[in-house]
Short mmCIF file of C-alpha atoms in Angstrom, two decimals:
data_model
loop_
_atom_site.label_atom_id
_atom_site.label_comp_id
_atom_site.label_asym_id
_atom_site.label_seq_id
_atom_site.Cartn_x
_atom_site.Cartn_y
_atom_site.Cartn_z
CA UNK A 36 126.52 74.48 130.10
CA UNK A 37 124.01 76.34 127.93
CA UNK A 38 122.96 79.79 129.09
CA UNK A 39 119.84 81.24 127.46
CA UNK A 40 120.22 84.68 125.86
CA UNK A 41 118.96 87.53 128.00
CA UNK A 42 116.40 90.09 126.83
CA UNK A 43 115.82 93.40 128.59
CA UNK A 44 112.33 94.85 128.07
CA UNK A 45 111.96 98.56 128.90
CA UNK A 46 108.34 99.71 128.75
CA UNK A 47 106.14 101.67 131.13
CA UNK A 48 102.98 99.65 130.37
CA UNK A 49 102.77 96.57 132.65
CA UNK A 50 100.51 94.70 130.21
CA UNK A 51 102.96 95.15 127.35
CA UNK A 52 105.92 94.15 129.53
CA UNK A 53 104.02 90.93 130.26
CA UNK A 54 103.26 90.31 126.57
CA UNK A 55 106.84 90.99 125.50
CA UNK A 56 108.18 88.82 128.32
CA UNK A 57 105.97 85.99 127.08
CA UNK A 58 107.09 86.44 123.46
CA UNK A 59 110.76 86.39 124.45
CA UNK A 60 110.22 83.36 126.73
CA UNK A 61 108.53 81.56 123.83
CA UNK A 62 111.74 82.12 121.83
CA UNK A 63 113.82 80.62 124.66
CA UNK A 64 115.23 83.81 126.16
CA UNK A 65 115.50 84.80 129.79
CA UNK A 66 113.90 88.20 130.46
CA UNK A 67 114.39 91.13 132.82
CA UNK A 68 112.14 94.18 132.69
CA UNK A 69 112.18 97.84 133.60
CA UNK A 70 109.33 100.37 133.66
CA UNK A 71 111.36 103.52 132.99
CA UNK A 72 114.40 104.56 130.99
CA UNK A 73 116.73 105.22 133.92
CA UNK A 74 116.10 101.82 135.52
CA UNK A 75 116.41 100.12 132.14
CA UNK A 76 119.74 101.79 131.43
CA UNK A 77 121.09 100.74 134.83
CA UNK A 78 119.92 97.15 134.27
CA UNK A 79 121.56 97.08 130.84
CA UNK A 80 124.88 98.17 132.32
CA UNK A 81 124.61 95.66 135.15
CA UNK A 82 123.31 92.60 133.27
CA UNK A 83 124.58 93.25 129.71
CA UNK A 84 121.62 91.68 127.89
CA UNK A 85 121.84 90.05 124.46
CA UNK A 86 119.00 92.25 123.18
CA UNK A 87 117.12 95.31 124.44
CA UNK A 88 113.46 95.86 123.58
CA UNK A 89 112.64 99.50 124.16
CA UNK A 90 109.61 101.80 124.00
CA UNK A 91 110.13 105.39 122.81
CA UNK A 92 107.78 107.07 125.27
CA UNK A 93 109.13 106.35 128.74
CA UNK A 94 109.18 108.15 132.07
CA UNK A 95 112.42 109.58 133.49
CA UNK A 96 114.54 109.05 130.32
CA UNK A 97 112.90 108.79 126.89
CA UNK A 98 113.60 105.77 124.71
CA UNK A 99 115.75 107.73 122.24
CA UNK A 100 118.01 108.91 125.07
CA UNK A 101 118.26 105.37 126.45
CA UNK A 102 119.13 104.03 122.99
CA UNK A 103 121.82 106.68 122.45
CA UNK A 104 123.38 105.98 125.84
CA UNK A 105 123.34 102.23 125.25
CA UNK A 106 125.10 102.66 121.92
CA UNK A 107 127.68 105.08 123.38
CA UNK A 108 128.62 102.84 126.31
CA UNK A 109 131.51 100.39 125.78
CA UNK A 110 129.58 97.84 127.88
CA UNK A 111 126.45 97.85 125.69
CA UNK A 112 127.43 99.41 122.35
CA UNK A 113 127.11 96.11 120.48
CA UNK A 114 123.81 95.05 122.09
CA UNK A 115 121.01 95.09 119.49
CA UNK A 116 118.18 97.50 120.28
CA UNK A 117 114.66 96.75 119.07
CA UNK A 118 112.26 99.69 119.37
CA UNK A 119 108.63 98.68 119.93
CA UNK A 120 106.50 101.81 119.71
CA UNK A 121 102.96 102.99 119.10
CA UNK A 122 104.45 105.78 116.94
CA UNK A 123 104.05 104.70 113.28
CA UNK A 124 105.53 107.77 111.60
CA UNK A 125 108.61 107.65 109.32
CA UNK A 126 110.13 110.53 111.32
CA UNK A 127 110.03 108.39 114.48
CA UNK A 128 111.75 105.51 112.68
CA UNK A 129 114.40 107.90 111.36
CA UNK A 130 115.04 109.35 114.82
CA UNK A 131 115.30 105.85 116.28
CA UNK A 132 117.85 104.84 113.62
CA UNK A 133 119.82 108.02 114.27
CA UNK A 134 119.86 107.15 118.00
CA UNK A 135 121.31 103.74 117.10
CA UNK A 136 118.27 101.44 117.05
CA UNK A 137 118.79 98.25 115.07
CA UNK A 138 115.10 97.61 114.32
CA UNK A 139 111.67 99.18 114.80
CA UNK A 140 108.28 97.51 115.24
CA UNK A 141 104.88 99.14 115.64
CA UNK A 142 102.47 98.28 118.48
CA UNK A 143 100.44 96.15 118.61
CA UNK A 144 103.23 93.66 118.00
CA UNK A 145 102.74 90.99 115.36
CA UNK A 146 104.05 87.78 116.94
CA UNK A 147 105.56 86.38 113.74
CA UNK A 148 107.24 89.67 112.77
CA UNK A 149 108.56 90.01 116.33
CA UNK A 150 110.00 86.49 116.24
CA UNK A 151 111.72 87.04 112.90
CA UNK A 152 113.16 90.37 113.99
CA UNK A 153 114.45 89.07 117.34
CA UNK A 154 116.08 86.00 115.78
CA UNK A 155 117.71 88.18 113.13
CA UNK A 156 119.06 90.66 115.70
CA UNK A 157 120.39 87.88 117.94
CA UNK A 158 122.06 86.18 114.98
CA UNK A 159 123.69 89.43 113.85
CA UNK A 160 124.79 90.08 117.44
CA UNK A 161 126.46 86.67 117.62
CA UNK A 162 128.20 87.30 114.31
CA UNK A 163 129.62 90.59 115.64
CA UNK A 164 130.79 88.94 118.85
CA UNK A 165 132.33 85.98 117.01
CA UNK A 166 134.04 88.12 114.36
#
């Protein structure tokens, strides 16, 4: 029986969570959401999503801390992390990469770029799992 991949969206803006949920659903993924870093981290450990979509500026735990913890945990270390942030600066991208992010997109999200990035990350994730 086919089980759709699961995306975890962690963002404090309800409107953006809705938009990202819709984009993931359009790609055929199931979606769970969290509005802060601590809740998102707990959900990731509990549900072990196939991809995490994460904002940098979050309440409770910042996105960089969440990303680092995801990548350090044996449960989620191989889960691709896509940062979606309003911060367009090269320094922010570099810090996200250092924290373990697999990709970085700038808000507002371009639907086509988002789709390409998500499919690529899911494909790479499957290749790591199947290796």
